[in-house]
Amino acid sequence: MLIFYTMAIAEALYNVHKKISSAALRSGRSADEIKLVAVSKTIGLEKIIQAMKAGASMLGENRVQDAKNKITELKAQRPDLKPEWHLIGNLQKNKAKTAVQLFDLIHSIDSASLAEDINRHASAVDKVQRVLVQVKLSDEVTKHGVSSDGVMELLEKVYDMDYLRLDGLMTIPPFFEDPEDTRPYFKWLRELFEKAKAKGMRLHELSMGMSNDFEVAIEEGATMVRVGTAIFGERNY
Ligand SMILES: *Cc1c(COP(=O)(O)O)cnc(C)c1O
């Protein structure tokens, strides 16, 4: 059993990397400009360790408490493995303090008040917290993120906070069977990113693209893709 999925995960990871390279080449970039966040939400530690042994170095979790358990457990079992932990899910203010303790990068800043809370907690422990602002480009009620109308104002506020380092933007577009249908959303996020840079903000990260559409996202400028199912298989919630 163990050997079966060890090979399956390593092979799946290899295939994802191949696709990343091809998509990077198609967009005139080099594959090492694109970071792969292996989305490990709901996935057990054994499989996560297999992925890390096969080269995964950034892990994405969507719940603070689940991440905390995994991080603690991984440290106990394998102190030699030191992944970067990314929070890719919605962050509630009452978890902001814990999130600052746990995560290298928080992808989901969607309001000035959340940013202020994180800034305050980061300041208290003298940490500069890397963050992305999450933008909501569709009107799905289930999705979080600042609207495209509010994004510049939020970016400027976050950019100026002393204990936050704003690296860039993130989005979760609506799901389409055909990834080509997602392309306009990726283009749109890229435009907002360029607009912010034109205002003088030094941003370098565009977190967009998941299992179904990461190649299209890379063609449109993604520097960070968040891939779960294509590495670990279907999740059973
Ligand atoms: C679950 C999740 C992913 C990964 O989705 P897959 O389709 O399994 O690759 C990426 N980003 C976010 C924000 C997620 O919640």
mmCIF file of C-alpha atoms and ligand atoms in Angstrom:
data_model
loop_
_atom_site.group_PDB
_atom_site.id
_atom_site.type_symbol
_atom_site.label_atom_id
_atom_site.label_comp_id
_atom_site.label_asym_id
_atom_site.label_seq_id
_atom_site.Cartn_x
_atom_site.Cartn_y
_atom_site.Cartn_z
ATOM 1 C CA MET A 1 0.000 0.000 0.000
ATOM 2 C CA LEU A 2 2.587 2.487 1.123
ATOM 3 C CA ILE A 3 4.820 1.761 -1.833
ATOM 4 C CA PHE A 4 1.884 2.076 -4.193
ATOM 5 C CA TYR A 5 1.033 5.621 -3.267
ATOM 6 C CA THR A 6 4.629 6.672 -2.773
ATOM 7 C CA MET A 7 5.180 5.979 -6.433
ATOM 8 C CA ALA A 8 1.843 7.460 -7.388
ATOM 9 C CA ILE A 9 2.582 10.748 -5.607
ATOM 10 C CA ALA A 10 6.132 11.047 -6.917
ATOM 11 C CA GLU A 11 4.942 10.321 -10.426
ATOM 12 C CA ALA A 12 2.021 12.740 -10.169
ATOM 13 C CA LEU A 13 4.375 15.436 -8.899
ATOM 14 C CA TYR A 14 6.753 14.743 -11.767
ATOM 15 C CA ASN A 15 3.899 15.067 -14.256
ATOM 16 C CA VAL A 16 2.772 18.366 -12.747
ATOM 17 C CA HIS A 17 6.337 19.694 -12.980
ATOM 18 C CA LYS A 18 6.524 18.649 -16.637
ATOM 19 C CA LYS A 19 3.321 20.524 -17.384
ATOM 20 C CA ILE A 20 4.593 23.573 -15.488
ATOM 21 C CA SER A 21 7.766 23.559 -17.596
ATOM 22 C CA SER A 22 5.885 23.293 -20.873
ATOM 23 C CA ALA A 23 3.479 26.064 -19.931
ATOM 24 C CA ALA A 24 6.372 28.259 -18.799
ATOM 25 C CA LEU A 25 8.170 27.696 -22.113
ATOM 26 C CA ARG A 26 5.016 28.546 -24.048
ATOM 27 C CA SER A 27 4.866 31.867 -22.223
ATOM 28 C CA GLY A 28 8.560 32.586 -22.736
ATOM 29 C CA ARG A 29 9.543 32.022 -19.136
ATOM 30 C CA SER A 30 11.704 29.557 -17.319
ATOM 31 C CA ALA A 31 10.148 26.827 -15.175
ATOM 32 C CA ASP A 32 12.029 27.926 -12.082
ATOM 33 C CA GLU A 33 10.145 31.225 -12.078
ATOM 34 C CA ILE A 34 7.047 29.235 -11.134
ATOM 35 C CA LYS A 35 6.495 27.965 -7.624
ATOM 36 C CA LEU A 36 4.387 24.934 -6.927
ATOM 37 C CA VAL A 37 2.326 24.949 -3.752
ATOM 38 C CA ALA A 38 1.262 21.359 -3.080
ATOM 39 C CA VAL A 39 -2.196 21.721 -1.560
ATOM 40 C CA SER A 40 -2.247 19.256 1.313
ATOM 41 C CA LYS A 41 -5.593 20.157 2.901
ATOM 42 C CA THR A 42 -7.395 17.043 4.174
ATOM 43 C CA ILE A 43 -4.371 14.905 3.216
ATOM 44 C CA GLY A 44 -2.703 12.789 5.890
ATOM 45 C CA LEU A 45 0.856 13.277 7.026
ATOM 46 C CA GLU A 46 2.161 10.072 5.484
ATOM 47 C CA LYS A 47 1.249 11.186 1.988
ATOM 48 C CA ILE A 48 2.504 14.693 2.658
ATOM 49 C CA ILE A 49 5.884 13.294 3.700
ATOM 50 C CA GLN A 50 5.984 11.239 0.493
ATOM 51 C CA ALA A 51 5.359 14.377 -1.536
ATOM 52 C CA MET A 52 8.114 16.210 0.302
ATOM 53 C CA LYS A 53 10.536 13.369 -0.269
ATOM 54 C CA ALA A 54 9.661 13.660 -3.958
ATOM 55 C CA GLY A 55 10.542 17.370 -3.880
ATOM 56 C CA ALA A 56 7.479 19.315 -2.735
ATOM 57 C CA SER A 57 8.759 22.187 -0.606
ATOM 58 C CA MET A 58 5.685 24.405 -0.219
ATOM 59 C CA LEU A 59 2.478 23.108 1.309
ATOM 60 C CA GLY A 60 -0.922 24.791 1.166
ATOM 61 C CA GLU A 61 -3.547 24.402 3.867
ATOM 62 C CA ASN A 62 -6.952 26.063 4.072
ATOM 63 C CA ARG A 63 -7.757 25.688 7.779
ATOM 64 C CA VAL A 64 -5.623 27.096 10.546
ATOM 65 C CA GLN A 65 -6.421 24.389 13.088
ATOM 66 C CA ASP A 66 -5.768 21.506 10.665
ATOM 67 C CA ALA A 67 -2.499 23.112 9.652
ATOM 68 C CA LYS A 68 -1.476 23.562 13.256
ATOM 69 C CA ASN A 69 -2.002 19.872 13.983
ATOM 70 C CA LYS A 70 -0.032 18.837 10.911
ATOM 71 C CA ILE A 71 2.811 21.244 11.531
ATOM 72 C CA THR A 72 3.164 20.063 15.125
ATOM 73 C CA GLU A 73 2.988 16.418 14.122
ATOM 74 C CA LEU A 74 5.465 16.844 11.251
ATOM 75 C CA LYS A 75 7.965 18.585 13.521
ATOM 76 C CA ALA A 76 7.710 15.694 15.969
ATOM 77 C CA GLN A 77 8.029 12.975 13.321
ATOM 78 C CA ARG A 78 10.367 14.544 10.805
ATOM 79 C CA PRO A 79 12.198 17.587 12.198
ATOM 80 C CA ASP A 80 14.543 17.336 9.203
ATOM 81 C CA LEU A 81 11.745 18.281 6.781
ATOM 82 C CA LYS A 82 11.096 22.005 6.792
ATOM 83 C CA PRO A 83 8.475 22.948 4.229
ATOM 84 C CA GLU A 84 7.108 26.439 3.704
ATOM 85 C CA TRP A 85 3.527 26.513 4.944
ATOM 86 C CA HIS A 86 1.012 28.593 3.013
ATOM 87 C CA LEU A 87 -2.453 29.547 4.183
ATOM 88 C CA ILE A 88 -4.660 29.466 1.089
ATOM 89 C CA GLY A 89 -8.078 29.503 2.776
ATOM 90 C CA ASN A 90 -10.206 32.189 4.322
ATOM 91 C CA LEU A 91 -8.786 33.553 7.585
ATOM 92 C CA GLN A 92 -11.016 34.534 10.477
ATOM 93 C CA LYS A 93 -9.765 37.315 12.692
ATOM 94 C CA ASN A 94 -9.787 35.181 15.820
ATOM 95 C CA LYS A 95 -7.218 32.926 14.100
ATOM 96 C CA ALA A 96 -4.948 35.724 12.913
ATOM 97 C CA LYS A 97 -2.518 35.349 15.790
ATOM 98 C CA THR A 98 -2.104 31.610 15.247
ATOM 99 C CA ALA A 99 -1.791 32.139 11.501
ATOM 100 C CA VAL A 100 1.141 34.500 12.063
ATOM 101 C CA GLN A 101 2.833 31.836 14.185
ATOM 102 C CA LEU A 102 2.350 29.111 11.589
ATOM 103 C CA PHE A 103 2.507 30.419 8.040
ATOM 104 C CA ASP A 104 5.288 31.666 5.809
ATOM 105 C CA LEU A 105 2.802 33.139 3.355
ATOM 106 C CA ILE A 106 -0.858 34.054 3.842
ATOM 107 C CA HIS A 107 -2.663 34.137 0.457
ATOM 108 C CA SER A 108 -6.009 35.353 1.727
ATOM 109 C CA ILE A 109 -5.926 38.982 2.871
ATOM 110 C CA ASP A 110 -9.308 40.368 1.864
ATOM 111 C CA SER A 111 -9.894 43.385 4.089
ATOM 112 C CA ALA A 112 -7.989 46.225 5.700
ATOM 113 C CA SER A 113 -9.171 45.173 9.155
ATOM 114 C CA LEU A 114 -7.819 41.636 8.718
ATOM 115 C CA ALA A 115 -4.539 43.086 7.462
ATOM 116 C CA GLU A 116 -4.381 45.378 10.505
ATOM 117 C CA ASP A 117 -4.908 42.434 12.845
ATOM 118 C CA ILE A 118 -2.184 40.411 11.184
ATOM 119 C CA ASN A 119 0.129 43.417 11.209
ATOM 120 C CA ARG A 120 -0.460 43.841 14.935
ATOM 121 C CA HIS A 121 0.189 40.172 15.743
ATOM 122 C CA ALA A 122 3.278 40.140 13.536
ATOM 123 C CA SER A 123 4.571 43.261 15.228
ATOM 124 C CA ALA A 124 4.121 41.640 18.656
ATOM 125 C CA VAL A 125 6.459 38.784 17.712
ATOM 126 C CA ASP A 126 8.721 40.944 15.550
ATOM 127 C CA LYS A 127 7.977 39.006 12.380
ATOM 128 C CA VAL A 128 7.551 40.426 8.915
ATOM 129 C CA GLN A 129 4.599 38.446 7.605
ATOM 130 C CA ARG A 130 4.495 37.776 3.867
ATOM 131 C CA VAL A 131 0.997 38.164 2.459
ATOM 132 C CA LEU A 132 -1.017 38.217 -0.759
ATOM 133 C CA VAL A 133 -4.250 40.085 -1.311
ATOM 134 C CA GLN A 134 -7.051 37.796 -2.464
ATOM 135 C CA VAL A 135 -9.226 39.269 -5.204
ATOM 136 C CA LYS A 136 -12.721 38.091 -5.987
ATOM 137 C CA LEU A 137 -13.400 38.463 -9.701
ATOM 138 C CA SER A 138 -16.826 36.817 -9.847
ATOM 139 C CA ASP A 139 -19.959 37.376 -7.818
ATOM 140 C CA GLU A 140 -20.156 33.883 -6.327
ATOM 141 C CA VAL A 141 -21.355 34.335 -2.762
ATOM 142 C CA THR A 142 -19.269 31.409 -1.538
ATOM 143 C CA LYS A 143 -15.972 33.003 -2.472
ATOM 144 C CA HIS A 144 -13.917 35.421 -0.428
ATOM 145 C CA GLY A 145 -11.753 38.272 -1.595
ATOM 146 C CA VAL A 146 -11.760 42.007 -2.178
ATOM 147 C CA SER A 147 -13.678 43.189 -5.242
ATOM 148 C CA SER A 148 -11.783 44.464 -8.259
ATOM 149 C CA ASP A 149 -13.140 47.942 -7.443
ATOM 150 C CA GLY A 150 -11.684 47.885 -3.946
ATOM 151 C CA VAL A 151 -8.409 46.168 -4.690
ATOM 152 C CA MET A 152 -6.126 49.179 -5.321
ATOM 153 C CA GLU A 153 -7.152 50.892 -2.125
ATOM 154 C CA LEU A 154 -6.575 47.701 -0.115
ATOM 155 C CA LEU A 155 -3.226 47.035 -1.792
ATOM 156 C CA GLU A 156 -2.010 50.520 -0.915
ATOM 157 C CA LYS A 157 -3.020 50.112 2.729
ATOM 158 C CA VAL A 158 -1.434 46.673 3.074
ATOM 159 C CA TYR A 159 1.695 47.785 1.251
ATOM 160 C CA ASP A 160 2.243 50.488 3.858
ATOM 161 C CA MET A 161 1.881 48.277 6.927
ATOM 162 C CA ASP A 162 5.203 47.909 8.713
ATOM 163 C CA TYR A 163 5.039 44.241 9.626
ATOM 164 C CA LEU A 164 3.486 42.988 6.404
ATOM 165 C CA ARG A 165 5.362 42.320 3.204
ATOM 166 C CA LEU A 166 2.912 42.414 0.352
ATOM 167 C CA ASP A 167 4.184 40.033 -2.338
ATOM 168 C CA GLY A 168 1.290 40.116 -4.772
ATOM 169 C CA LEU A 169 -2.199 38.934 -5.615
ATOM 170 C CA MET A 170 -4.203 35.735 -5.457
ATOM 171 C CA THR A 171 -7.515 34.671 -6.935
ATOM 172 C CA ILE A 172 -9.826 31.653 -7.061
ATOM 173 C CA PRO A 173 -11.862 31.941 -10.255
ATOM 174 C CA PRO A 174 -15.164 30.124 -10.762
ATOM 175 C CA PHE A 175 -14.739 26.493 -11.779
ATOM 176 C CA PHE A 176 -15.153 25.632 -15.451
ATOM 177 C CA GLU A 177 -14.769 22.202 -17.025
ATOM 178 C CA ASP A 178 -12.835 23.812 -19.856
ATOM 179 C CA PRO A 179 -9.830 25.688 -18.440
ATOM 180 C CA GLU A 180 -9.938 28.039 -21.444
ATOM 181 C CA ASP A 181 -13.037 29.551 -19.858
ATOM 182 C CA THR A 182 -10.950 30.519 -16.836
ATOM 183 C CA ARG A 183 -8.372 32.385 -18.918
ATOM 184 C CA PRO A 184 -10.165 35.790 -18.802
ATOM 185 C CA TYR A 185 -10.066 35.734 -14.989
ATOM 186 C CA PHE A 186 -6.318 35.080 -14.979
ATOM 187 C CA LYS A 187 -5.787 37.886 -17.490
ATOM 188 C CA TRP A 188 -7.849 40.177 -15.290
ATOM 189 C CA LEU A 189 -5.797 39.434 -12.173
ATOM 190 C CA ARG A 190 -2.621 39.995 -14.175
ATOM 191 C CA GLU A 191 -3.944 43.401 -15.292
ATOM 192 C CA LEU A 192 -4.647 44.430 -11.701
ATOM 193 C CA PHE A 193 -1.131 43.261 -10.771
ATOM 194 C CA GLU A 194 0.428 45.348 -13.558
ATOM 195 C CA LYS A 195 -1.672 48.329 -12.532
ATOM 196 C CA ALA A 196 -0.429 48.087 -8.945
ATOM 197 C CA LYS A 197 3.165 47.803 -10.133
ATOM 198 C CA ALA A 198 2.669 50.846 -12.357
ATOM 199 C CA LYS A 199 1.726 52.741 -9.195
ATOM 200 C CA GLY A 200 5.138 51.898 -7.796
ATOM 201 C CA MET A 201 4.404 48.828 -5.696
ATOM 202 C CA ARG A 202 7.128 46.219 -5.901
ATOM 203 C CA LEU A 203 5.067 43.071 -6.304
ATOM 204 C CA HIS A 204 6.317 39.795 -7.718
ATOM 205 C CA GLU A 205 3.801 37.065 -6.970
ATOM 206 C CA LEU A 206 0.642 36.054 -8.819
ATOM 207 C CA SER A 207 -0.974 33.089 -7.095
ATOM 208 C CA MET A 208 -3.437 31.603 -9.563
ATOM 209 C CA GLY A 209 -4.204 28.218 -11.093
ATOM 210 C CA MET A 210 -5.297 24.912 -9.550
ATOM 211 C CA SER A 211 -5.263 21.295 -10.766
ATOM 212 C CA ASN A 212 -7.706 21.886 -13.581
ATOM 213 C CA ASP A 213 -6.274 25.108 -14.971
ATOM 214 C CA PHE A 214 -2.728 25.758 -13.760
ATOM 215 C CA GLU A 215 -1.261 25.551 -17.261
ATOM 216 C CA VAL A 216 -3.544 28.309 -18.522
ATOM 217 C CA ALA A 217 -2.742 30.333 -15.391
ATOM 218 C CA ILE A 218 0.979 30.045 -16.110
ATOM 219 C CA GLU A 219 0.444 31.132 -19.712
ATOM 220 C CA GLU A 220 -1.254 34.219 -18.272
ATOM 221 C CA GLY A 221 1.557 35.028 -15.858
ATOM 222 C CA ALA A 222 1.082 32.955 -12.697
ATOM 223 C CA THR A 223 4.228 32.739 -10.573
ATOM 224 C CA MET A 224 2.646 30.445 -8.002
ATOM 225 C CA VAL A 225 0.192 27.626 -8.691
ATOM 226 C CA ARG A 226 -1.778 25.795 -5.998
ATOM 227 C CA VAL A 227 -2.227 22.164 -6.934
ATOM 228 C CA GLY A 228 -3.891 19.520 -4.778
ATOM 229 C CA THR A 229 -5.856 16.832 -6.607
ATOM 230 C CA ALA A 230 -3.345 16.435 -9.433
ATOM 231 C CA ILE A 231 -0.691 15.500 -6.851
ATOM 232 C CA PHE A 232 -2.557 13.718 -4.067
ATOM 233 C CA GLY A 233 -5.627 12.404 -5.895
ATOM 234 C CA GLU A 234 -9.247 13.124 -5.064
ATOM 235 C CA ARG A 235 -9.912 14.432 -1.581
ATOM 236 C CA ASN A 236 -12.533 12.754 0.549
ATOM 237 C CA TYR A 237 -14.059 15.447 2.688
HETATM 238 C C1 LIG B 1 -8.279 23.275 -2.572
HETATM 239 C C2 LIG B 1 -7.626 24.477 -3.125
HETATM 240 C C3 LIG B 1 -6.699 24.381 -4.179
HETATM 241 C C4 LIG B 1 -6.330 23.082 -4.866
HETATM 242 O O1 LIG B 1 -7.374 22.593 -5.627
HETATM 243 P P1 LIG B 1 -7.168 21.339 -6.606
HETATM 244 O O2 LIG B 1 -8.258 21.481 -7.589
HETATM 245 O O3 LIG B 1 -7.286 20.124 -5.769
HETATM 246 O O4 LIG B 1 -5.834 21.467 -7.218
HETATM 247 C C5 LIG B 1 -6.103 25.550 -4.612
HETATM 248 N N1 LIG B 1 -6.385 26.740 -4.061
HETATM 249 C C6 LIG B 1 -7.263 26.868 -3.048
HETATM 250 C C7 LIG B 1 -7.527 28.215 -2.484
HETATM 251 C C8 LIG B 1 -7.927 25.748 -2.562
HETATM 252 O O5 LIG B 1 -8.795 25.896 -1.562
#
